[in-house]
Amino acid sequence: MFVVAAIAVIVAMLLVLVRLYAGPTLYDRVLAVNVFGTHTVLLIGVVGFLTGRPDFLDIALLYALINFVGTIAVLKYFRYRAIGDVSASSVKREKAR
Amino acid sequence: MTVLIEILSWATIIGGGIFLIIGSVGIIRFPDFWSRLHAASVTDSLGMLLLMLGMCLQAGLTLVTVKLVVITIFLFITGPTATHAVANAALVSGFLPKGKTLPIEEKKTAGKILRRKLKSSSKVKR
């Protein structure tokens, strides 16, 4: 049963990869990466159950945290062209754009 | 009793897998970025929820179920939030849905940036 779930998650991941490659705009790709991350979390959970090792779920939780932060960081980078504190200079650069 | 739980967890896990695939197919086939947002949130919410519910049933009342519930709650909160963040970033950068124009409204920086973009009325196609 978990094998079927693992196959389903892997197929879903491959489909999302197609969108990741074909996505015309940047935001399609960021969306695809975000969904791919959620699929990874689920895959880790399912594999953890498949191999009978429940401690995989800690990894899945950690990955969920990092995936969310990563998505927001990428969006912030493309918005302000800077990840650090959005200092006045970058806002000025934003105005100049 | 256990047979019932077995069947129930089997059904929810398969259902979760199906919804994951439905969401992913939706992400590919939908014509526009804005409609793909909906497909993405299908997998983030329902697919993940069913799959996790099935695993919780499978694990019974142990520490594993607690971890699964924590992951589910976290994903349920951050999934839609991330999708909203992507949509907001796209909107603010001027990538508007086809044929839609934004009302000029007094929002903080986003509004100013958008108004400058609308003034230059160049359709930003990254």
XYZ file of C-alpha atoms in Angstrom:
223
model
C 0.000 0.000 0.000
C 2.831 2.378 0.842
C 4.579 1.329 -2.350
C 1.565 2.561 -4.299
C 1.618 5.832 -2.344
C 5.363 6.238 -2.972
C 4.871 5.655 -6.710
C 2.018 8.164 -6.746
C 4.170 10.800 -5.029
C 7.079 10.165 -7.394
C 4.823 10.448 -10.453
C 3.414 13.701 -9.063
C 6.966 14.983 -8.567
C 7.906 14.177 -12.170
C 4.819 16.019 -13.416
C 5.741 19.064 -11.352
C 9.276 18.896 -12.777
C 7.792 19.241 -16.251
C 6.135 22.490 -15.169
C 9.382 23.549 -13.489
C 11.206 23.163 -16.818
C 8.509 24.561 -19.061
C 7.233 27.310 -16.789
C 7.362 30.522 -18.886
C 7.601 32.983 -16.052
C 9.731 32.963 -12.946
C 6.730 32.640 -10.683
C 5.646 29.374 -12.315
C 9.030 27.967 -11.419
C 8.914 29.210 -7.829
C 5.457 27.680 -7.494
C 6.689 24.386 -8.973
C 9.643 24.309 -6.573
C 7.332 24.947 -3.642
C 4.990 22.109 -4.641
C 7.995 19.858 -5.309
C 9.167 20.553 -1.753
C 5.796 19.534 -0.340
C 5.967 16.361 -2.387
C 9.425 15.673 -0.971
C 8.076 15.990 2.547
C 5.357 13.483 1.737
C 7.817 11.152 0.035
C 10.080 11.170 3.107
C 7.068 10.349 5.280
C 5.947 7.512 3.026
C 9.449 6.052 2.711
C 9.780 6.291 6.467
C 6.682 4.162 6.817
C 7.768 1.883 3.982
C 11.080 0.998 5.615
C 9.533 0.894 9.069
C 11.708 3.715 10.447
C 9.432 6.307 12.075
C 12.318 8.716 12.781
C 12.188 9.827 9.138
C 9.331 12.118 10.142
C 11.767 14.479 11.889
C 13.543 14.881 8.572
C 10.213 15.479 6.866
C 9.296 18.174 9.385
C 12.678 19.856 8.959
C 12.333 19.756 5.193
C 8.877 21.336 5.389
C 10.326 24.200 7.445
C 13.238 24.775 5.085
C 11.075 24.512 1.976
C 8.823 27.315 3.162
C 11.699 29.571 4.145
C 13.408 28.863 0.810
C 10.371 29.867 -1.202
C 9.987 33.122 0.696
C 13.736 33.859 0.339
C 13.644 33.369 -3.426
C 10.611 35.627 -3.723
C 12.238 38.273 -1.567
C 15.402 38.124 -3.661
C 13.572 38.672 -6.910
C 11.526 41.454 -5.370
C 14.315 43.549 -3.856
C 17.332 42.107 -5.643
C 18.760 41.560 -2.104
C 18.132 39.023 0.617
C 19.768 40.758 3.554
C 18.060 43.561 5.379
C 16.322 45.568 2.731
C 18.407 48.670 3.327
C 17.510 52.128 2.022
C 19.954 51.644 -0.894
C 17.976 48.758 -2.350
C 14.704 50.642 -1.889
C 16.354 53.600 -3.667
C 17.481 51.195 -6.419
C 13.905 49.977 -6.535
C 12.708 53.546 -7.099
C 15.345 54.133 -9.737
C 14.217 51.064 -11.665
C -11.920 -3.164 14.395
C -8.360 -3.263 13.130
C -9.576 -4.480 9.719
C -11.754 -1.370 9.525
C -8.797 0.881 10.363
C -6.686 -0.989 7.810
C -9.254 -0.440 5.067
C -9.795 3.176 6.070
C -6.059 3.971 6.071
C -5.619 2.148 2.783
C -8.435 4.200 1.222
C -7.148 7.557 2.523
C -3.569 6.858 1.409
C -4.637 5.877 -2.083
C -7.005 8.868 -2.172
C -4.170 11.161 -1.097
C -1.949 9.774 -3.841
C -4.682 10.297 -6.408
C -5.225 13.898 -5.343
C -1.480 14.539 -5.501
C -1.444 13.360 -9.108
C -4.588 15.350 -9.921
C -2.979 18.496 -8.524
C 0.241 17.922 -10.425
C -1.591 17.265 -13.696
C -3.529 20.452 -13.002
C -0.264 22.383 -12.559
C 0.841 21.231 -15.994
C -2.355 21.569 -17.960
C -3.757 24.863 -16.696
C -3.209 27.641 -19.246
C -2.228 30.537 -17.017
C -0.025 31.090 -13.985
C -2.991 32.325 -11.957
C -5.031 29.184 -12.589
C -2.034 27.010 -11.769
C -2.033 28.540 -8.299
C -5.314 26.767 -7.682
C -3.966 23.438 -8.887
C -0.898 23.828 -6.674
C -3.012 24.440 -3.601
C -5.026 21.289 -4.313
C -1.973 19.144 -3.696
C -0.816 21.295 -0.794
C -4.070 20.940 1.076
C -6.171 17.910 0.208
C -3.559 15.546 -1.185
C -1.238 16.088 1.740
C -4.079 15.931 4.263
C -5.430 12.587 3.057
C -1.992 11.040 2.823
C -1.081 12.149 6.328
C -4.443 10.981 7.697
C -3.852 7.568 6.164
C -0.400 7.373 7.748
C -1.800 8.481 11.105
C -4.377 5.686 10.956
C -1.645 3.264 10.033
C 0.545 4.314 12.935
C -2.193 4.314 15.572
C -1.869 6.299 18.790
C 1.924 6.566 19.076
C 4.583 9.261 18.947
C 4.633 8.825 15.182
C 1.062 10.096 14.969
C 1.998 13.146 17.021
C 4.818 13.942 14.607
C 2.504 13.419 11.647
C -0.097 15.765 13.123
C 2.563 18.415 13.741
C 3.793 18.149 10.152
C 0.225 18.270 8.842
C -0.633 21.381 10.828
C 2.571 23.098 9.729
C 2.088 22.230 6.064
C -1.553 23.239 6.250
C -0.541 26.691 7.441
C 2.512 27.300 5.263
C 1.197 25.738 2.021
C -1.425 28.355 1.260
C 0.792 31.071 2.735
C 3.594 30.246 0.305
C 1.152 30.124 -2.601
C -0.193 33.515 -1.547
C 3.342 34.886 -1.313
C 4.088 33.726 -4.851
C 0.871 35.247 -6.151
C 1.485 38.514 -4.330
C 5.070 38.732 -5.598
C 3.835 38.137 -9.139
C 1.087 40.735 -8.832
C 3.309 43.383 -7.277
C 5.927 42.932 -9.976
C 3.271 43.831 -12.530
C 2.663 40.380 -13.968
C -1.111 40.754 -14.211
C -3.683 38.190 -15.359
C -4.639 38.636 -19.020
C -6.950 41.567 -19.638
C -6.993 42.610 -15.977
C -5.898 46.026 -14.803
C -5.361 46.871 -11.185
C -7.339 49.724 -9.616
C -4.950 52.538 -8.634
C -5.219 52.371 -4.870
C -3.097 53.924 -2.131
C -1.129 50.876 -0.951
C 2.317 51.325 0.566
C 5.411 50.515 -1.549
C 3.577 47.908 -3.640
C 1.083 50.501 -4.780
C 3.763 53.013 -5.745
C 5.753 50.433 -7.695
C 2.629 49.223 -9.431
C 1.456 52.690 -10.303
C 4.877 53.445 -11.864
C 4.606 50.202 -13.807
C 1.043 50.957 -14.889
C 2.077 54.476 -15.911
C 4.779 53.015 -18.138
C 2.021 50.543 -19.164
C 4.611 48.108 -20.457
C 3.288 44.569 -20.135
C 6.052 42.895 -18.065
C 6.562 39.500 -19.692
C 9.548 37.902 -17.873
